[in-house]
Amino acid sequence: MLSNCCRSSRRLVHTARHTLTDDAMRARTLARSLCISSAASFVFDGYAQLLVEHPLTTNIATAGALAAAGDAVAQRNNVVYDAKRGLSFVAFDAAYRGGFQTPLLPWIIDHCHGDVLGQVLSFDTNILAAAECTLFNQLTVIPIVYYPLFFGITGYVQNLDADASLARAKAQFTTLCIRNWKFWIPANFLQFCLLPNEWQVPYTCAMGFIWNVILSASAGDARVEGAASPSKTR
C-alpha cells in the first residue's frame, strides 16, 4: 500500500511539473505575442500620424522605399544588382506615386461624385463616385501623365536619349495600358470605395510593390532592352 502511495505521489508530481511547464510556455508565448502586437500598433499609429502631419514627405518616402524593394525582389536572380535600374524606379515612384499623387487623388475624389455615371446607371452613389474616380484616373491621368513621365524619367536615369525613350514608349504603350487596366482598375475601385484620403497614396504604393515584383523582371533594363517594356504601371 505504501508503494502504491509513492507511485501515486510521483505521478502527481510529474503531472504538476508538466502542467507548470505548459503554463509557463503559454505565458511566454502570450507575452511575446503581446509585445509584437504592441510594437506593430506603435509603428502603425506613428505612421498614421505622419500621414496626417507630413503627407507629402511620408508618401514620397513610402513610394521610394517600396519601389526599391520591389525592383530588388525582381532582380533577385541577377548575378549583379543593377543599381542604376533600381534608381530609375525609385526616382519615378517617388516623383509620381509619392509626390504627384498626393494632391492628385484628393482632387479626383473632390471632383468625381458619380454625377456623370448616375445619369445612365442606377447604383449606390458611393459606388458610382468610386467608379467615376477610377475611370478618370485610368483613362485620363495614366495615358496623358503617367506614361510620359515613366518613360522620360526611367529612360533618362538609365542613359537613354530622347529618341530611344520615344521608341521604347511607342513600342510598349498599348500593351502596357491594357495590362495596367487589368490590374489597376479593380485596385483603384476598391481604394476609392473604402479608403480615407490620407491612405490613398500608401495603398497605391503597396499595390505598386506587388505590381512591380510581377512585372519588373520582364521590363527592367531599358539600356539593354532598348524598346523593351517597362516593368511598372500605375
Coordinates of N, CA and C in Angstrom, one line a residue:
M1 N 0.8 -1.2 0.0 CA 0.0 0.0 0.0 C 0.9 1.3 0.0
L2 N 2.0 1.2 0.8 CA 2.9 2.3 0.8 C 3.5 2.6 -0.5
S3 N 3.8 1.5 -1.2 CA 4.4 1.6 -2.6 C 3.4 2.3 -3.5
N4 N 2.2 1.9 -3.4 CA 1.1 2.5 -4.3 C 1.0 4.0 -4.0
C5 N 1.1 4.4 -2.7 CA 1.0 5.8 -2.4 C 2.2 6.5 -3.0
C6 N 3.4 5.9 -3.0 CA 4.6 6.5 -3.5 C 4.4 6.8 -5.0
R7 N 3.9 5.7 -5.7 CA 3.8 5.8 -7.1 C 2.8 6.9 -7.5
S8 N 1.7 7.0 -6.7 CA 0.7 8.0 -7.0 C 1.3 9.4 -6.7
S9 N 2.1 9.5 -5.7 CA 2.7 10.8 -5.4 C 3.6 11.2 -6.6
R10 N 4.4 10.2 -7.1 CA 5.3 10.5 -8.2 C 4.5 11.0 -9.4
R11 N 3.4 10.3 -9.7 CA 2.6 10.7 -10.9 C 2.1 12.1 -10.7
L12 N 1.6 12.4 -9.5 CA 1.1 13.7 -9.2 C 2.1 14.8 -9.4
V13 N 3.4 14.5 -8.9 CA 4.5 15.5 -9.1 C 4.8 15.6 -10.5
H14 N 4.9 14.5 -11.3 CA 5.2 14.5 -12.7 C 4.2 15.4 -13.5
T15 N 2.9 15.1 -13.2 CA 1.8 15.8 -13.8 C 1.9 17.3 -13.5
A16 N 2.1 17.6 -12.3 CA 2.2 19.0 -11.8 C 3.4 19.7 -12.6
R17 N 4.5 19.0 -12.7 CA 5.6 19.6 -13.4 C 5.3 20.0 -14.9
H18 N 4.6 19.0 -15.5 CA 4.2 19.2 -16.9 C 3.2 20.4 -17.1
T19 N 2.3 20.4 -16.1 CA 1.3 21.5 -16.1 C 2.0 22.8 -16.0
L20 N 2.9 22.9 -15.0 CA 3.6 24.2 -14.8 C 4.4 24.6 -16.0
T21 N 5.1 23.6 -16.6 CA 5.9 23.9 -17.8 C 5.0 24.4 -19.0
D22 N 3.9 23.7 -19.2 CA 2.9 24.1 -20.2 C 2.4 25.5 -20.0
D23 N 2.1 25.8 -18.7 CA 1.5 27.1 -18.4 C 2.6 28.2 -18.6
A24 N 3.8 27.8 -18.3 CA 4.9 28.8 -18.5 C 5.2 29.1 -20.0
M25 N 5.1 28.0 -20.8 CA 5.3 28.2 -22.2 C 4.2 29.0 -22.8
R26 N 2.9 28.7 -22.4 CA 1.8 29.5 -22.8 C 1.9 31.0 -22.4
A27 N 2.4 31.2 -21.2 CA 2.6 32.6 -20.7 C 3.7 33.3 -21.5
R28 N 4.8 32.6 -21.9 CA 5.8 33.2 -22.7 C 5.3 33.5 -24.1
T29 N 4.5 32.6 -24.6 CA 4.0 32.8 -26.0 C 3.1 34.0 -26.0
L30 N 2.2 34.1 -25.0 CA 1.3 35.2 -24.9 C 2.0 36.5 -24.7
A31 N 3.0 36.5 -23.9 CA 3.8 37.8 -23.7 C 4.5 38.2 -24.9
R32 N 5.0 37.2 -25.7 CA 5.7 37.5 -26.9 C 4.7 38.1 -27.9
S33 N 3.5 37.5 -28.0 CA 2.5 38.0 -28.9 C 2.1 39.4 -28.6
L34 N 1.9 39.7 -27.3 CA 1.5 41.0 -26.8 C 2.6 42.0 -27.2
C35 N 3.9 41.7 -27.0 CA 4.9 42.6 -27.4 C 5.0 42.9 -28.8
I36 N 4.8 41.9 -29.7 CA 4.8 42.1 -31.1 C 3.6 42.9 -31.5
S37 N 2.4 42.6 -30.9 CA 1.2 43.4 -31.2 C 1.4 44.9 -30.8
S38 N 1.9 45.1 -29.6 CA 2.2 46.4 -29.1 C 3.1 47.2 -30.0
A39 N 4.2 46.5 -30.5 CA 5.2 47.2 -31.3 C 4.5 47.6 -32.7
A40 N 3.8 46.6 -33.2 CA 3.1 46.9 -34.5 C 2.1 48.0 -34.4
S41 N 1.4 48.0 -33.3 CA 0.4 49.1 -33.1 C 1.1 50.4 -33.0
F42 N 2.3 50.5 -32.3 CA 3.1 51.7 -32.1 C 3.5 52.2 -33.5
V43 N 4.1 51.3 -34.3 CA 4.6 51.7 -35.6 C 3.4 52.2 -36.5
F44 N 2.3 51.5 -36.5 CA 1.2 51.9 -37.3 C 0.6 53.2 -36.9
D45 N 0.5 53.4 -35.6 CA 0.0 54.7 -35.1 C 0.9 55.9 -35.5
G46 N 2.2 55.6 -35.4 CA 3.2 56.6 -35.7 C 3.2 57.0 -37.2
Y47 N 3.0 55.9 -38.0 CA 3.0 56.1 -39.5 C 1.7 56.9 -39.8
A48 N 0.6 56.5 -39.2 CA -0.7 57.2 -39.5 C -0.6 58.7 -39.1
Q49 N 0.1 59.0 -38.0 CA 0.3 60.4 -37.6 C 1.1 61.1 -38.6
L50 N 2.1 60.5 -39.1 CA 3.0 61.2 -40.1 C 2.2 61.4 -41.4
L51 N 1.3 60.5 -41.8 CA 0.4 60.8 -43.0 C -0.4 62.0 -42.8
V52 N -0.9 62.3 -41.6 CA -1.7 63.4 -41.4 C -0.9 64.7 -41.3
E53 N 0.3 64.6 -40.5 CA 1.1 65.8 -40.3 C 2.0 66.2 -41.4
H54 N 2.6 65.2 -42.1 CA 3.5 65.4 -43.2 C 3.2 64.5 -44.4
P55 N 2.1 64.7 -45.0 CA 1.6 63.7 -46.0 C 2.6 63.6 -47.2
L56 N 3.1 64.7 -47.7 CA 3.9 64.7 -48.9 C 5.2 64.0 -48.7
T57 N 5.9 64.3 -47.6 CA 7.2 63.7 -47.3 C 7.0 62.2 -47.0
T58 N 6.0 61.9 -46.3 CA 5.7 60.5 -45.9 C 5.4 59.6 -47.1
N59 N 4.6 60.2 -48.0 CA 4.2 59.4 -49.3 C 5.4 59.3 -50.2
I60 N 6.2 60.3 -50.3 CA 7.4 60.2 -51.2 C 8.4 59.1 -50.6
A61 N 8.6 59.1 -49.3 CA 9.5 58.1 -48.7 C 8.9 56.7 -48.8
T62 N 7.6 56.6 -48.6 CA 6.9 55.3 -48.8 C 7.1 54.8 -50.2
A63 N 6.8 55.6 -51.2 CA 6.8 55.2 -52.6 C 8.3 54.8 -53.0
G64 N 9.2 55.6 -52.6 CA 10.6 55.3 -52.9 C 11.1 54.0 -52.3
A65 N 10.8 53.8 -51.0 CA 11.2 52.6 -50.3 C 10.6 51.3 -50.9
L66 N 9.3 51.4 -51.2 CA 8.6 50.2 -51.8 C 9.0 49.9 -53.2
A67 N 9.3 51.0 -54.0 CA 9.9 50.8 -55.3 C 11.2 50.1 -55.3
A68 N 12.1 50.6 -54.4 CA 13.4 49.9 -54.3 C 13.3 48.5 -53.9
A69 N 12.4 48.2 -53.0 CA 12.2 46.8 -52.5 C 11.6 45.9 -53.7
G70 N 10.6 46.5 -54.4 CA 10.0 45.7 -55.5 C 11.0 45.4 -56.6
D71 N 11.8 46.4 -57.0 CA 12.8 46.1 -58.0 C 13.9 45.2 -57.5
A72 N 14.3 45.3 -56.3 CA 15.3 44.4 -55.7 C 14.8 42.9 -55.7
V73 N 13.5 42.7 -55.4 CA 13.0 41.4 -55.5 C 13.0 40.9 -56.9
A74 N 12.6 41.8 -57.9 CA 12.6 41.4 -59.3 C 14.0 41.0 -59.8
Q75 N 15.0 41.7 -59.2 CA 16.4 41.4 -59.6 C 17.1 40.4 -58.8
R76 N 16.3 39.6 -58.0 CA 17.0 38.7 -57.1 C 17.8 37.6 -57.8
N77 N 17.5 37.3 -59.0 CA 18.2 36.2 -59.7 C 19.3 36.8 -60.6
N78 N 19.5 38.1 -60.6 CA 20.6 38.7 -61.3 C 21.9 38.4 -60.6
V79 N 23.0 38.2 -61.4 CA 24.3 38.0 -60.9 C 24.8 39.2 -60.1
V80 N 24.6 40.4 -60.7 CA 25.0 41.7 -60.1 C 23.7 42.6 -60.1
Y81 N 23.5 43.2 -58.9 CA 22.4 44.1 -58.8 C 22.6 45.3 -59.6
D82 N 21.6 45.7 -60.5 CA 21.7 46.9 -61.3 C 21.2 48.1 -60.6
A83 N 22.1 48.8 -60.0 CA 21.8 50.0 -59.1 C 21.1 51.1 -59.9
K84 N 21.6 51.3 -61.1 CA 21.0 52.4 -61.9 C 19.6 52.1 -62.3
R85 N 19.3 50.8 -62.7 CA 17.9 50.4 -62.9 C 17.1 50.6 -61.7
G86 N 17.5 50.2 -60.5 CA 16.8 50.4 -59.3 C 16.5 51.8 -59.0
L87 N 17.5 52.7 -59.2 CA 17.4 54.1 -59.0 C 16.4 54.7 -59.9
S88 N 16.3 54.2 -61.2 CA 15.3 54.8 -62.1 C 13.9 54.5 -61.6
F89 N 13.6 53.4 -61.0 CA 12.3 53.1 -60.5 C 12.0 53.8 -59.2
V90 N 13.0 54.0 -58.3 CA 12.8 54.8 -57.1 C 12.5 56.3 -57.5
A91 N 13.3 56.8 -58.5 CA 13.1 58.2 -58.9 C 11.7 58.4 -59.4
F92 N 11.2 57.5 -60.2 CA 9.9 57.6 -60.8 C 8.8 57.5 -59.8
D93 N 8.9 56.5 -59.0 CA 7.8 56.3 -58.0 C 7.8 57.4 -57.0
A94 N 8.9 57.9 -56.5 CA 9.0 59.0 -55.6 C 8.3 60.2 -56.2
A95 N 8.6 60.5 -57.5 CA 8.1 61.7 -58.1 C 6.6 61.6 -58.4
Y96 N 6.2 60.4 -59.0 CA 4.8 60.3 -59.4 C 3.9 59.8 -58.3
R97 N 4.2 58.6 -57.9 CA 3.3 57.9 -56.9 C 3.3 58.6 -55.6
G98 N 4.5 59.0 -55.1 CA 4.5 59.7 -53.8 C 4.2 61.2 -53.9
G99 N 4.9 61.9 -54.9 CA 4.7 63.3 -55.0 C 3.5 63.8 -55.7
F100 N 3.3 63.4 -57.0 CA 2.2 63.9 -57.8 C 0.9 63.4 -57.3
Q101 N 0.8 62.2 -56.8 CA -0.5 61.6 -56.4 C -1.0 62.2 -55.1
T102 N -0.1 62.7 -54.3 CA -0.5 63.3 -53.0 C -1.6 64.4 -53.2
P103 N -1.4 65.3 -54.1 CA -2.5 66.3 -54.3 C -3.5 65.7 -55.4
L104 N -3.1 64.8 -56.3 CA -4.0 64.4 -57.3 C -5.2 63.6 -56.9
L105 N -4.9 62.6 -56.0 CA -6.0 61.7 -55.6 C -7.1 62.4 -54.8
P106 N -6.8 63.3 -53.9 CA -7.9 64.0 -53.2 C -8.6 64.9 -54.2
W107 N -7.9 65.5 -55.2 CA -8.6 66.3 -56.2 C -9.6 65.5 -57.0
I108 N -9.2 64.3 -57.4 CA -10.1 63.4 -58.1 C -11.3 63.1 -57.3
I109 N -11.1 62.8 -56.0 CA -12.2 62.5 -55.1 C -13.2 63.6 -55.0
D110 N -12.6 64.8 -54.9 CA -13.4 66.1 -54.7 C -14.2 66.4 -55.9
H111 N -13.8 66.0 -57.1 CA -14.4 66.4 -58.4 C -15.2 65.3 -59.1
C112 N -15.1 64.1 -58.6 CA -15.8 63.0 -59.2 C -16.8 62.4 -58.2
H113 N -18.0 62.8 -58.3 CA -19.0 62.4 -57.3 C -20.0 61.4 -57.9
G114 N -19.8 60.9 -59.1 CA -20.7 59.9 -59.7 C -21.9 60.5 -60.4
D115 N -21.9 61.9 -60.6 CA -23.0 62.5 -61.2 C -23.1 62.1 -62.7
V116 N -22.0 62.0 -63.4 CA -22.0 61.7 -64.8 C -22.5 60.2 -65.0
L117 N -22.0 59.3 -64.3 CA -22.4 57.9 -64.4 C -23.8 57.8 -63.9
G118 N -24.2 58.6 -62.9 CA -25.6 58.5 -62.4 C -26.7 58.8 -63.4
Q119 N -26.3 59.5 -64.5 CA -27.3 59.9 -65.5 C -27.7 58.7 -66.3
V120 N -26.8 57.6 -66.3 CA -27.1 56.4 -67.2 C -27.2 55.2 -66.4
L121 N -26.7 55.2 -65.1 CA -26.7 54.0 -64.3 C -27.4 54.3 -63.0
S122 N -28.1 53.2 -62.5 CA -28.8 53.4 -61.2 C -28.1 52.5 -60.1
F123 N -27.1 53.1 -59.4 CA -26.4 52.4 -58.4 C -26.3 53.3 -57.2
D124 N -25.7 52.7 -56.1 CA -25.4 53.5 -54.9 C -24.5 54.6 -55.3
T125 N -24.7 55.8 -54.7 CA -23.9 57.0 -55.0 C -22.4 56.8 -54.7
N126 N -22.1 56.1 -53.7 CA -20.7 55.8 -53.3 C -20.0 54.9 -54.4
I127 N -20.7 54.0 -54.9 CA -20.2 53.1 -55.9 C -20.0 53.9 -57.2
L128 N -20.9 54.7 -57.6 CA -20.8 55.5 -58.8 C -19.7 56.5 -58.7
A129 N -19.5 57.1 -57.5 CA -18.4 58.0 -57.3 C -17.0 57.3 -57.4
A130 N -16.9 56.1 -56.8 CA -15.7 55.4 -56.9 C -15.4 54.9 -58.3
A131 N -16.4 54.5 -59.1 CA -16.2 54.1 -60.5 C -15.8 55.3 -61.3
E132 N -16.4 56.5 -61.0 CA -16.0 57.7 -61.8 C -14.6 58.1 -61.5
C133 N -14.2 58.1 -60.3 CA -12.8 58.4 -59.9 C -11.8 57.4 -60.6
T134 N -12.2 56.1 -60.6 CA -11.3 55.1 -61.2 C -11.2 55.4 -62.7
L135 N -12.3 55.6 -63.4 CA -12.3 55.8 -64.8 C -11.5 57.1 -65.2
F136 N -11.7 58.2 -64.4 CA -11.0 59.4 -64.7 C -9.5 59.2 -64.6
N137 N -9.1 58.5 -63.5 CA -7.7 58.2 -63.3 C -7.1 57.3 -64.3
Q138 N -7.7 56.3 -64.7 CA -7.2 55.3 -65.6 C -7.2 55.7 -67.0
L139 N -8.3 56.4 -67.4 CA -8.5 56.7 -68.8 C -7.9 58.1 -69.2
T140 N -7.6 58.9 -68.2 CA -7.1 60.3 -68.5 C -5.7 60.5 -67.9
V141 N -5.5 60.3 -66.6 CA -4.2 60.6 -66.0 C -3.2 59.6 -66.4
I142 N -3.5 58.3 -66.5 CA -2.5 57.3 -66.8 C -1.9 57.5 -68.2
P143 N -2.7 57.6 -69.3 CA -2.1 57.7 -70.6 C -1.5 59.1 -70.8
I144 N -2.0 60.1 -70.2 CA -1.6 61.5 -70.5 C -0.4 61.9 -69.6
V145 N -0.4 61.5 -68.4 CA 0.6 62.0 -67.4 C 1.6 60.8 -67.0
Y146 N 1.0 59.7 -66.6 CA 1.8 58.6 -66.0 C 2.9 58.1 -67.0
Y147 N 2.4 57.7 -68.2 CA 3.4 57.0 -69.1 C 4.4 58.0 -69.6
P148 N 4.1 59.2 -70.0 CA 5.2 60.1 -70.5 C 6.2 60.3 -69.4
L149 N 5.7 60.5 -68.1 CA 6.7 60.6 -67.0 C 7.5 59.4 -66.8
F150 N 6.9 58.2 -66.9 CA 7.6 57.0 -66.7 C 8.7 56.8 -67.7
F151 N 8.4 56.9 -69.0 CA 9.4 56.7 -70.0 C 10.4 57.7 -70.0
G152 N 10.1 59.0 -69.6 CA 11.0 60.0 -69.6 C 12.0 59.9 -68.4
I153 N 11.5 59.6 -67.2 CA 12.3 59.6 -66.0 C 13.2 58.3 -66.1
T154 N 12.6 57.1 -66.3 CA 13.4 55.9 -66.3 C 14.4 55.9 -67.4
G155 N 14.0 56.4 -68.6 CA 15.0 56.5 -69.7 C 16.1 57.4 -69.4
Y156 N 15.9 58.5 -68.8 CA 16.9 59.5 -68.5 C 17.9 58.9 -67.5
V157 N 17.4 58.3 -66.4 CA 18.2 57.8 -65.4 C 19.1 56.6 -65.9
Q158 N 18.5 55.8 -66.9 CA 19.2 54.7 -67.5 C 20.0 55.1 -68.8
N159 N 20.2 56.4 -69.0 CA 21.0 56.9 -70.0 C 20.5 56.7 -71.4
L160 N 19.2 56.7 -71.6 CA 18.6 56.6 -72.9 C 18.4 58.1 -73.4
D161 N 18.7 58.3 -74.7 CA 18.4 59.6 -75.3 C 16.9 59.7 -75.6
A162 N 16.5 60.9 -76.0 CA 15.1 61.2 -76.3 C 14.5 60.3 -77.3
D163 N 15.3 60.0 -78.4 CA 14.8 59.2 -79.5 C 14.6 57.7 -79.0
A164 N 15.5 57.2 -78.2 CA 15.4 55.8 -77.7 C 14.2 55.7 -76.7
S165 N 14.0 56.7 -75.9 CA 12.9 56.7 -74.9 C 11.6 56.8 -75.7
L166 N 11.5 57.6 -76.7 CA 10.3 57.7 -77.5 C 10.0 56.4 -78.2
A167 N 11.0 55.7 -78.8 CA 10.8 54.4 -79.4 C 10.4 53.4 -78.5
R168 N 10.9 53.4 -77.3 CA 10.5 52.5 -76.2 C 9.0 52.7 -75.9
A169 N 8.6 53.9 -75.7 CA 7.3 54.2 -75.4 C 6.3 53.8 -76.5
K170 N 6.6 54.1 -77.8 CA 5.8 53.7 -78.9 C 5.6 52.2 -79.0
A171 N 6.7 51.5 -78.7 CA 6.6 50.0 -78.8 C 5.8 49.4 -77.7
Q172 N 5.7 50.0 -76.6 CA 5.0 49.3 -75.4 C 3.7 50.0 -74.9
F173 N 3.4 51.2 -75.4 CA 2.3 51.9 -74.8 C 1.0 51.2 -74.8
T174 N 0.5 50.6 -75.9 CA -0.8 50.0 -75.9 C -0.8 48.7 -75.1
T175 N 0.2 47.9 -75.2 CA 0.3 46.7 -74.4 C 0.3 47.0 -72.9
L176 N 1.0 48.0 -72.5 CA 1.1 48.3 -71.1 C -0.1 48.9 -70.5
C177 N -0.8 49.7 -71.4 CA -2.1 50.3 -70.9 C -3.1 49.2 -70.6
I178 N -3.2 48.3 -71.5 CA -4.2 47.2 -71.3 C -3.8 46.4 -70.1
R179 N -2.5 46.0 -69.9 CA -2.1 45.3 -68.8 C -2.3 46.1 -67.5
N180 N -2.1 47.4 -67.6 CA -2.3 48.3 -66.4 C -3.8 48.3 -66.0
W181 N -4.7 48.4 -67.0 CA -6.1 48.4 -66.6 C -6.6 47.1 -66.0
K182 N -6.1 46.0 -66.4 CA -6.5 44.7 -65.9 C -6.1 44.7 -64.4
F183 N -5.0 45.2 -64.0 CA -4.6 45.2 -62.6 C -5.2 46.3 -61.8
W184 N -5.1 47.6 -62.3 CA -5.3 48.7 -61.5 C -6.8 49.2 -61.5
I185 N -7.6 48.9 -62.5 CA -9.0 49.3 -62.4 C -9.7 48.7 -61.2
P186 N -9.6 47.3 -60.9 CA -10.1 46.8 -59.7 C -9.5 47.4 -58.4
A187 N -8.1 47.5 -58.5 CA -7.4 48.1 -57.3 C -7.8 49.5 -57.0
N188 N -7.9 50.3 -58.0 CA -8.4 51.7 -57.8 C -9.8 51.8 -57.3
F189 N -10.6 51.0 -57.9 CA -12.1 51.0 -57.5 C -12.2 50.7 -56.0
L190 N -11.5 49.7 -55.5 CA -11.5 49.4 -54.1 C -11.0 50.5 -53.2
Q191 N -9.9 51.1 -53.6 CA -9.4 52.2 -52.8 C -10.3 53.4 -52.7
F192 N -10.9 53.8 -53.9 CA -11.9 54.9 -53.9 C -13.1 54.6 -53.1
C193 N -13.5 53.3 -53.1 CA -14.7 52.9 -52.3 C -14.5 52.9 -50.8
L194 N -13.3 52.5 -50.4 CA -13.1 52.1 -49.0 C -12.2 53.0 -48.2
L195 N -11.2 53.7 -48.8 CA -10.2 54.3 -48.0 C -10.3 55.8 -47.8
P196 N -9.9 56.4 -46.7 CA -9.9 57.8 -46.5 C -8.8 58.4 -47.3
N197 N -8.8 59.7 -47.5 CA -7.8 60.4 -48.3 C -6.4 60.1 -48.0
E198 N -6.1 60.1 -46.6 CA -4.7 60.0 -46.2 C -4.1 58.7 -46.5
W199 N -4.9 57.6 -46.7 CA -4.4 56.3 -47.0 C -4.5 56.0 -48.5
Q200 N -4.9 56.9 -49.4 CA -4.9 56.6 -50.8 C -3.5 56.3 -51.4
V201 N -2.6 57.2 -51.1 CA -1.3 57.0 -51.7 C -0.5 55.8 -51.1
P202 N -0.5 55.6 -49.8 CA 0.1 54.4 -49.3 C -0.4 53.1 -49.8
Y203 N -1.8 53.1 -50.1 CA -2.4 51.9 -50.7 C -1.8 51.7 -52.1
T204 N -1.7 52.8 -52.9 CA -1.2 52.6 -54.3 C 0.3 52.2 -54.2
C205 N 1.0 52.6 -53.2 CA 2.4 52.2 -53.1 C 2.5 50.7 -52.8
A206 N 1.6 50.2 -51.9 CA 1.6 48.8 -51.5 C 1.2 48.0 -52.7
M207 N 0.2 48.4 -53.4 CA -0.3 47.6 -54.6 C 0.8 47.7 -55.7
G208 N 1.5 48.9 -55.8 CA 2.5 49.1 -56.7 C 3.7 48.1 -56.5
F209 N 4.0 47.9 -55.2 CA 5.0 46.9 -54.9 C 4.7 45.5 -55.5
I210 N 3.5 45.1 -55.3 CA 3.1 43.8 -55.9 C 3.2 43.8 -57.4
W211 N 2.7 44.9 -58.0 CA 2.7 45.0 -59.4 C 4.2 45.0 -59.9
N212 N 5.0 45.8 -59.3 CA 6.4 45.9 -59.7 C 7.2 44.5 -59.6
V213 N 6.9 43.8 -58.6 CA 7.5 42.5 -58.4 C 7.1 41.5 -59.6
I214 N 5.8 41.6 -60.0 CA 5.3 40.8 -61.1 C 5.9 41.2 -62.4
L215 N 6.0 42.5 -62.6 CA 6.4 43.0 -64.0 C 7.8 43.4 -64.2
S216 N 8.5 43.8 -63.1 CA 9.8 44.4 -63.2 C 10.8 43.5 -63.9
A217 N 10.8 42.3 -63.6 CA 11.7 41.3 -64.2 C 11.6 41.3 -65.8
S218 N 10.5 41.5 -66.3 CA 10.3 41.5 -67.8 C 10.5 42.8 -68.4
A219 N 10.8 43.9 -67.7 CA 10.9 45.2 -68.2 C 12.1 45.9 -68.0
G220 N 12.8 45.5 -67.0 CA 13.7 46.4 -66.3 C 14.7 47.2 -67.0
D221 N 15.6 46.6 -67.7 CA 16.8 47.4 -68.1 C 16.6 48.0 -69.4
A222 N 16.2 49.3 -69.5 CA 15.9 50.0 -70.7 C 17.2 50.1 -71.5
R223 N 18.3 50.2 -70.9 CA 19.6 50.3 -71.7 C 19.9 49.1 -72.5
V224 N 19.5 47.9 -71.9 CA 19.8 46.7 -72.6 C 18.8 46.3 -73.6
E225 N 17.5 46.5 -73.2 CA 16.4 46.1 -74.0 C 16.0 47.1 -75.0
G226 N 16.5 48.3 -74.9 CA 16.1 49.3 -75.9 C 14.7 49.7 -75.8
A227 N 13.9 49.0 -76.7 CA 12.5 49.3 -76.7 C 11.7 48.3 -75.9
A228 N 12.3 47.6 -75.0 CA 11.6 46.6 -74.2 C 10.6 47.3 -73.2
S229 N 9.7 46.5 -72.7 CA 8.6 47.0 -71.9 C 9.1 47.5 -70.5
P230 N 8.6 48.6 -70.0 CA 8.9 48.9 -68.6 C 8.2 48.0 -67.6
S231 N 8.8 47.9 -66.5 CA 8.2 47.0 -65.5 C 7.1 47.5 -64.6
K232 N 6.8 48.8 -64.9 CA 5.9 49.4 -63.9 C 4.8 50.1 -64.6
T233 N 3.6 49.9 -64.0 CA 2.5 50.8 -64.4 C 1.8 51.2 -63.1
R234 N 0.9 52.1 -63.3 CA 0.2 52.6 -62.1 C -1.3 52.2 -62.1

